[in-house]
Amino acid sequence: MVVVNYIAFILLAIGGLNWGLIGIFNYNLVSAIFGEEPNIWSSIVYILVFLSMLWLLFSIIYSGGILSFRA
């Protein structure tokens, strides 16, 4: 599970970098790598980032993580 968490974190960092570049410079890194036209590869990257977000969210909730108010 730890390896999956690291992979999910890296994918979320890539997604955050991409959104930051879009917001600040109007530059889409995924489109620059895989082409301007939507294709299967760019869709796979976006889906993997989405699944990473879900994985980390549910793993935090399931493990008690940051939502735990234990003293």
PDB file of N, CA and C in Angstrom:
ATOM      1  N   MET A   1       0.809  -1.199   0.000  1.00  0.00           N
ATOM      2  CA  MET A   1       0.000   0.000   0.000  1.00  0.00           C
ATOM      3  C   MET A   1       0.853   1.265   0.000  1.00  0.00           C
ATOM      4  N   VAL A   2       2.008   1.196   0.649  1.00  0.00           N
ATOM      5  CA  VAL A   2       2.864   2.375   0.728  1.00  0.00           C
ATOM      6  C   VAL A   2       3.336   2.784  -0.665  1.00  0.00           C
ATOM      7  N   VAL A   3       3.668   1.810  -1.507  1.00  0.00           N
ATOM      8  CA  VAL A   3       4.129   2.113  -2.863  1.00  0.00           C
ATOM      9  C   VAL A   3       3.021   2.795  -3.653  1.00  0.00           C
ATOM     10  N   VAL A   4       1.796   2.307  -3.512  1.00  0.00           N
ATOM     11  CA  VAL A   4       0.659   2.911  -4.219  1.00  0.00           C
ATOM     12  C   VAL A   4       0.444   4.345  -3.740  1.00  0.00           C
ATOM     13  N   ASN A   5       0.622   4.586  -2.448  1.00  0.00           N
ATOM     14  CA  ASN A   5       0.477   5.951  -1.933  1.00  0.00           C
ATOM     15  C   ASN A   5       1.535   6.875  -2.520  1.00  0.00           C
ATOM     16  N   TYR A   6       2.774   6.403  -2.636  1.00  0.00           N
ATOM     17  CA  TYR A   6       3.828   7.220  -3.239  1.00  0.00           C
ATOM     18  C   TYR A   6       3.536   7.522  -4.708  1.00  0.00           C
ATOM     19  N   ILE A   7       3.088   6.520  -5.443  1.00  0.00           N
ATOM     20  CA  ILE A   7       2.747   6.723  -6.856  1.00  0.00           C
ATOM     21  C   ILE A   7       1.597   7.716  -6.979  1.00  0.00           C
ATOM     22  N   ALA A   8       0.584   7.572  -6.130  1.00  0.00           N
ATOM     23  CA  ALA A   8      -0.550   8.493  -6.157  1.00  0.00           C
ATOM     24  C   ALA A   8      -0.102   9.908  -5.821  1.00  0.00           C
ATOM     25  N   PHE A   9       0.794  10.045  -4.851  1.00  0.00           N
ATOM     26  CA  PHE A   9       1.296  11.368  -4.489  1.00  0.00           C
ATOM     27  C   PHE A   9       2.063  12.005  -5.643  1.00  0.00           C
ATOM     28  N   ILE A  10       2.884  11.235  -6.327  1.00  0.00           N
ATOM     29  CA  ILE A  10       3.643  11.753  -7.469  1.00  0.00           C
ATOM     30  C   ILE A  10       2.691  12.184  -8.581  1.00  0.00           C
ATOM     31  N   LEU A  11       1.676  11.383  -8.860  1.00  0.00           N
ATOM     32  CA  LEU A  11       0.707  11.748  -9.899  1.00  0.00           C
ATOM     33  C   LEU A  11      -0.058  13.010  -9.514  1.00  0.00           C
ATOM     34  N   LEU A  12      -0.395  13.154  -8.231  1.00  0.00           N
ATOM     35  CA  LEU A  12      -1.076  14.377  -7.801  1.00  0.00           C
ATOM     36  C   LEU A  12      -0.151  15.582  -7.878  1.00  0.00           C
ATOM     37  N   ALA A  13       1.122  15.396  -7.626  1.00  0.00           N
ATOM     38  CA  ALA A  13       2.082  16.491  -7.767  1.00  0.00           C
ATOM     39  C   ALA A  13       2.185  16.923  -9.228  1.00  0.00           C
ATOM     40  N   ILE A  14       2.182  15.967 -10.134  1.00  0.00           N
ATOM     41  CA  ILE A  14       2.197  16.290 -11.567  1.00  0.00           C
ATOM     42  C   ILE A  14       0.919  17.035 -11.948  1.00  0.00           C
ATOM     43  N   GLY A  15      -0.222  16.569 -11.441  1.00  0.00           N
ATOM     44  CA  GLY A  15      -1.489  17.253 -11.721  1.00  0.00           C
ATOM     45  C   GLY A  15      -1.513  18.654 -11.149  1.00  0.00           C
ATOM     46  N   GLY A  16      -0.986  18.821  -9.935  1.00  0.00           N
ATOM     47  CA  GLY A  16      -0.928  20.154  -9.329  1.00  0.00           C
ATOM     48  C   GLY A  16      -0.002  21.077 -10.094  1.00  0.00           C
ATOM     49  N   LEU A  17       1.129  20.546 -10.539  1.00  0.00           N
ATOM     50  CA  LEU A  17       2.049  21.338 -11.363  1.00  0.00           C
ATOM     51  C   LEU A  17       1.368  21.781 -12.653  1.00  0.00           C
ATOM     52  N   ASN A  18       0.665  20.861 -13.289  1.00  0.00           N
ATOM     53  CA  ASN A  18      -0.030  21.193 -14.530  1.00  0.00           C
ATOM     54  C   ASN A  18      -1.071  22.289 -14.312  1.00  0.00           C
ATOM     55  N   TRP A  19      -1.884  22.165 -13.252  1.00  0.00           N
ATOM     56  CA  TRP A  19      -2.905  23.184 -12.978  1.00  0.00           C
ATOM     57  C   TRP A  19      -2.284  24.514 -12.599  1.00  0.00           C
ATOM     58  N   GLY A  20      -1.175  24.480 -11.881  1.00  0.00           N
ATOM     59  CA  GLY A  20      -0.481  25.726 -11.557  1.00  0.00           C
ATOM     60  C   GLY A  20       0.033  26.424 -12.806  1.00  0.00           C
ATOM     61  N   LEU A  21       0.605  25.642 -13.725  1.00  0.00           N
ATOM     62  CA  LEU A  21       1.081  26.226 -14.981  1.00  0.00           C
ATOM     63  C   LEU A  21      -0.061  26.782 -15.819  1.00  0.00           C
ATOM     64  N   ILE A  22      -1.197  26.099 -15.798  1.00  0.00           N
ATOM     65  CA  ILE A  22      -2.369  26.597 -16.530  1.00  0.00           C
ATOM     66  C   ILE A  22      -2.848  27.906 -15.913  1.00  0.00           C
ATOM     67  N   GLY A  23      -2.936  27.942 -14.602  1.00  0.00           N
ATOM     68  CA  GLY A  23      -3.452  29.131 -13.924  1.00  0.00           C
ATOM     69  C   GLY A  23      -2.540  30.336 -14.027  1.00  0.00           C
ATOM     70  N   ILE A  24      -1.229  30.114 -13.928  1.00  0.00           N
ATOM     71  CA  ILE A  24      -0.292  31.237 -13.911  1.00  0.00           C
ATOM     72  C   ILE A  24       0.132  31.658 -15.315  1.00  0.00           C
ATOM     73  N   PHE A  25       0.480  30.662 -16.141  1.00  0.00           N
ATOM     74  CA  PHE A  25       1.063  30.972 -17.456  1.00  0.00           C
ATOM     75  C   PHE A  25       0.183  30.584 -18.634  1.00  0.00           C
ATOM     76  N   ASN A  26      -0.999  30.009 -18.366  1.00  0.00           N
ATOM     77  CA  ASN A  26      -1.884  29.513 -19.416  1.00  0.00           C
ATOM     78  C   ASN A  26      -1.144  28.502 -20.304  1.00  0.00           C
ATOM     79  N   TYR A  27      -0.379  27.615 -19.667  1.00  0.00           N
ATOM     80  CA  TYR A  27       0.428  26.614 -20.361  1.00  0.00           C
ATOM     81  C   TYR A  27       0.055  25.237 -19.830  1.00  0.00           C
ATOM     82  N   ASN A  28      -0.460  24.389 -20.704  1.00  0.00           N
ATOM     83  CA  ASN A  28      -0.874  23.045 -20.332  1.00  0.00           C
ATOM     84  C   ASN A  28       0.263  22.081 -20.640  1.00  0.00           C
ATOM     85  N   LEU A  29       0.932  21.590 -19.604  1.00  0.00           N
ATOM     86  CA  LEU A  29       2.072  20.701 -19.757  1.00  0.00           C
ATOM     87  C   LEU A  29       1.677  19.373 -20.395  1.00  0.00           C
ATOM     88  N   VAL A  30       0.533  18.829 -20.022  1.00  0.00           N
ATOM     89  CA  VAL A  30       0.083  17.557 -20.589  1.00  0.00           C
ATOM     90  C   VAL A  30      -0.168  17.704 -22.085  1.00  0.00           C
ATOM     91  N   SER A  31      -0.796  18.799 -22.491  1.00  0.00           N
ATOM     92  CA  SER A  31      -1.023  19.038 -23.920  1.00  0.00           C
ATOM     93  C   SER A  31       0.289  19.267 -24.657  1.00  0.00           C
ATOM     94  N   ALA A  32       1.240  19.899 -24.000  1.00  0.00           N
ATOM     95  CA  ALA A  32       2.539  20.124 -24.637  1.00  0.00           C
ATOM     96  C   ALA A  32       3.270  18.800 -24.869  1.00  0.00           C
ATOM     97  N   ILE A  33       3.108  17.856 -23.947  1.00  0.00           N
ATOM     98  CA  ILE A  33       3.785  16.565 -24.091  1.00  0.00           C
ATOM     99  C   ILE A  33       3.063  15.659 -25.077  1.00  0.00           C
ATOM    100  N   PHE A  34       1.740  15.578 -24.991  1.00  0.00           N
ATOM    101  CA  PHE A  34       0.982  14.621 -25.787  1.00  0.00           C
ATOM    102  C   PHE A  34       0.255  15.233 -26.981  1.00  0.00           C
ATOM    103  N   GLY A  35       0.389  16.510 -27.209  1.00  0.00           N
ATOM    104  CA  GLY A  35      -0.253  17.156 -28.351  1.00  0.00           C
ATOM    105  C   GLY A  35      -1.472  17.946 -27.935  1.00  0.00           C
ATOM    106  N   GLU A  36      -1.778  18.968 -28.711  1.00  0.00           N
ATOM    107  CA  GLU A  36      -2.891  19.866 -28.393  1.00  0.00           C
ATOM    108  C   GLU A  36      -4.253  19.188 -28.510  1.00  0.00           C
ATOM    109  N   GLU A  37      -4.403  18.317 -29.471  1.00  0.00           N
ATOM    110  CA  GLU A  37      -5.690  17.637 -29.648  1.00  0.00           C
ATOM    111  C   GLU A  37      -5.873  16.600 -28.551  1.00  0.00           C
ATOM    112  N   PRO A  38      -7.074  16.518 -27.995  1.00  0.00           N
ATOM    113  CA  PRO A  38      -7.303  15.474 -26.983  1.00  0.00           C
ATOM    114  C   PRO A  38      -7.058  14.090 -27.589  1.00  0.00           C
ATOM    115  N   ASN A  39      -6.292  13.279 -26.910  1.00  0.00           N
ATOM    116  CA  ASN A  39      -6.036  11.923 -27.374  1.00  0.00           C
ATOM    117  C   ASN A  39      -6.079  10.968 -26.196  1.00  0.00           C
ATOM    118  N   ILE A  40      -5.876   9.698 -26.481  1.00  0.00           N
ATOM    119  CA  ILE A  40      -6.005   8.678 -25.441  1.00  0.00           C
ATOM    120  C   ILE A  40      -4.953   8.861 -24.359  1.00  0.00           C
ATOM    121  N   TRP A  41      -3.744   9.304 -24.705  1.00  0.00           N
ATOM    122  CA  TRP A  41      -2.664   9.420 -23.724  1.00  0.00           C
ATOM    123  C   TRP A  41      -2.917  10.552 -22.737  1.00  0.00           C
ATOM    124  N   SER A  42      -3.370  11.678 -23.231  1.00  0.00           N
ATOM    125  CA  SER A  42      -3.674  12.773 -22.306  1.00  0.00           C
ATOM    126  C   SER A  42      -4.869  12.410 -21.421  1.00  0.00           C
ATOM    127  N   SER A  43      -5.827  11.694 -21.984  1.00  0.00           N
ATOM    128  CA  SER A  43      -6.972  11.242 -21.182  1.00  0.00           C
ATOM    129  C   SER A  43      -6.524  10.278 -20.093  1.00  0.00           C
ATOM    130  N   ILE A  44      -5.587   9.402 -20.414  1.00  0.00           N
ATOM    131  CA  ILE A  44      -5.071   8.462 -19.415  1.00  0.00           C
ATOM    132  C   ILE A  44      -4.385   9.214 -18.284  1.00  0.00           C
ATOM    133  N   VAL A  45      -3.592  10.240 -18.604  1.00  0.00           N
ATOM    134  CA  VAL A  45      -2.922  11.022 -17.571  1.00  0.00           C
ATOM    135  C   VAL A  45      -3.948  11.678 -16.657  1.00  0.00           C
ATOM    136  N   TYR A  46      -4.968  12.309 -17.235  1.00  0.00           N
ATOM    137  CA  TYR A  46      -5.989  12.974 -16.421  1.00  0.00           C
ATOM    138  C   TYR A  46      -6.765  11.971 -15.565  1.00  0.00           C
ATOM    139  N   ILE A  47      -7.074  10.798 -16.110  1.00  0.00           N
ATOM    140  CA  ILE A  47      -7.787   9.768 -15.357  1.00  0.00           C
ATOM    141  C   ILE A  47      -6.920   9.245 -14.217  1.00  0.00           C
ATOM    142  N   LEU A  48      -5.619   9.054 -14.458  1.00  0.00           N
ATOM    143  CA  LEU A  48      -4.719   8.591 -13.404  1.00  0.00           C
ATOM    144  C   LEU A  48      -4.593   9.609 -12.277  1.00  0.00           C
ATOM    145  N   VAL A  49      -4.550  10.886 -12.625  1.00  0.00           N
ATOM    146  CA  VAL A  49      -4.501  11.925 -11.597  1.00  0.00           C
ATOM    147  C   VAL A  49      -5.793  11.909 -10.778  1.00  0.00           C
ATOM    148  N   PHE A  50      -6.922  11.754 -11.442  1.00  0.00           N
ATOM    149  CA  PHE A  50      -8.211  11.677 -10.749  1.00  0.00           C
ATOM    150  C   PHE A  50      -8.268  10.463  -9.821  1.00  0.00           C
ATOM    151  N   LEU A  51      -7.844   9.298 -10.317  1.00  0.00           N
ATOM    152  CA  LEU A  51      -7.860   8.096  -9.492  1.00  0.00           C
ATOM    153  C   LEU A  51      -6.896   8.219  -8.313  1.00  0.00           C
ATOM    154  N   SER A  52      -5.786   8.903  -8.514  1.00  0.00           N
ATOM    155  CA  SER A  52      -4.839   9.138  -7.421  1.00  0.00           C
ATOM    156  C   SER A  52      -5.474   9.980  -6.330  1.00  0.00           C
ATOM    157  N   MET A  53      -6.220  10.990  -6.736  1.00  0.00           N
ATOM    158  CA  MET A  53      -6.909  11.834  -5.767  1.00  0.00           C
ATOM    159  C   MET A  53      -7.904  10.999  -4.965  1.00  0.00           C
ATOM    160  N   LEU A  54      -8.675  10.172  -5.642  1.00  0.00           N
ATOM    161  CA  LEU A  54      -9.645   9.329  -4.939  1.00  0.00           C
ATOM    162  C   LEU A  54      -8.942   8.363  -4.000  1.00  0.00           C
ATOM    163  N   TRP A  55      -7.868   7.741  -4.465  1.00  0.00           N
ATOM    164  CA  TRP A  55      -7.128   6.782  -3.646  1.00  0.00           C
ATOM    165  C   TRP A  55      -6.631   7.436  -2.363  1.00  0.00           C
ATOM    166  N   LEU A  56      -5.963   8.581  -2.486  1.00  0.00           N
ATOM    167  CA  LEU A  56      -5.418   9.232  -1.306  1.00  0.00           C
ATOM    168  C   LEU A  56      -6.517   9.752  -0.384  1.00  0.00           C
ATOM    169  N   LEU A  57      -7.593  10.258  -0.957  1.00  0.00           N
ATOM    170  CA  LEU A  57      -8.703  10.737  -0.139  1.00  0.00           C
ATOM    171  C   LEU A  57      -9.304   9.602   0.684  1.00  0.00           C
ATOM    172  N   PHE A  58      -9.591   8.480   0.025  1.00  0.00           N
ATOM    173  CA  PHE A  58     -10.185   7.355   0.736  1.00  0.00           C
ATOM    174  C   PHE A  58      -9.197   6.705   1.700  1.00  0.00           C
ATOM    175  N   SER A  59      -7.915   6.688   1.370  1.00  0.00           N
ATOM    176  CA  SER A  59      -6.947   6.095   2.291  1.00  0.00           C
ATOM    177  C   SER A  59      -6.790   6.960   3.536  1.00  0.00           C
ATOM    178  N   ILE A  60      -6.879   8.286   3.388  1.00  0.00           N
ATOM    179  CA  ILE A  60      -6.828   9.166   4.555  1.00  0.00           C
ATOM    180  C   ILE A  60      -8.061   8.966   5.423  1.00  0.00           C
ATOM    181  N   ILE A  61      -9.230   8.897   4.807  1.00  0.00           N
ATOM    182  CA  ILE A  61     -10.467   8.709   5.563  1.00  0.00           C
ATOM    183  C   ILE A  61     -10.473   7.345   6.244  1.00  0.00           C
ATOM    184  N   TYR A  62     -10.070   6.310   5.520  1.00  0.00           N
ATOM    185  CA  TYR A  62     -10.094   4.953   6.051  1.00  0.00           C
ATOM    186  C   TYR A  62      -9.119   4.776   7.213  1.00  0.00           C
ATOM    187  N   SER A  63      -7.939   5.392   7.110  1.00  0.00           N
ATOM    188  CA  SER A  63      -6.923   5.210   8.153  1.00  0.00           C
ATOM    189  C   SER A  63      -7.110   6.164   9.327  1.00  0.00           C
ATOM    190  N   GLY A  64      -8.026   7.099   9.214  1.00  0.00           N
ATOM    191  CA  GLY A  64      -8.248   8.052  10.284  1.00  0.00           C
ATOM    192  C   GLY A  64      -7.424   9.306  10.111  1.00  0.00           C
ATOM    193  N   GLY A  65      -6.415   9.272   9.275  1.00  0.00           N
ATOM    194  CA  GLY A  65      -5.517  10.364   8.917  1.00  0.00           C
ATOM    195  C   GLY A  65      -5.824  11.727   9.478  1.00  0.00           C
ATOM    196  N   ILE A  66      -5.918  12.725   8.629  1.00  0.00           N
ATOM    197  CA  ILE A  66      -6.097  14.112   9.065  1.00  0.00           C
ATOM    198  C   ILE A  66      -7.504  14.381   9.580  1.00  0.00           C
ATOM    199  N   LEU A  67      -8.420  13.472   9.315  1.00  0.00           N
ATOM    200  CA  LEU A  67      -9.796  13.683   9.771  1.00  0.00           C
ATOM    201  C   LEU A  67     -10.012  13.146  11.170  1.00  0.00           C
ATOM    202  N   SER A  68      -8.976  12.566  11.745  1.00  0.00           N
ATOM    203  CA  SER A  68      -9.066  12.016  13.087  1.00  0.00           C
ATOM    204  C   SER A  68      -8.802  13.104  14.116  1.00  0.00           C
ATOM    205  N   PHE A  69      -9.646  13.194  15.124  1.00  0.00           N
ATOM    206  CA  PHE A  69      -9.508  14.223  16.152  1.00  0.00           C
ATOM    207  C   PHE A  69      -9.095  13.596  17.478  1.00  0.00           C
ATOM    208  N   ARG A  70      -8.306  12.538  17.416  1.00  0.00           N
ATOM    209  CA  ARG A  70      -7.842  11.888  18.636  1.00  0.00           C
ATOM    210  C   ARG A  70      -6.746  12.724  19.288  1.00  0.00           C
ATOM    211  N   ALA A  71      -6.769  12.775  20.589  1.00  0.00           N
ATOM    212  CA  ALA A  71      -5.755  13.556  21.330  1.00  0.00           C
ATOM    213  C   ALA A  71      -4.515  12.739  21.583  1.00  0.00           C
TER     214      ALA A  71
END
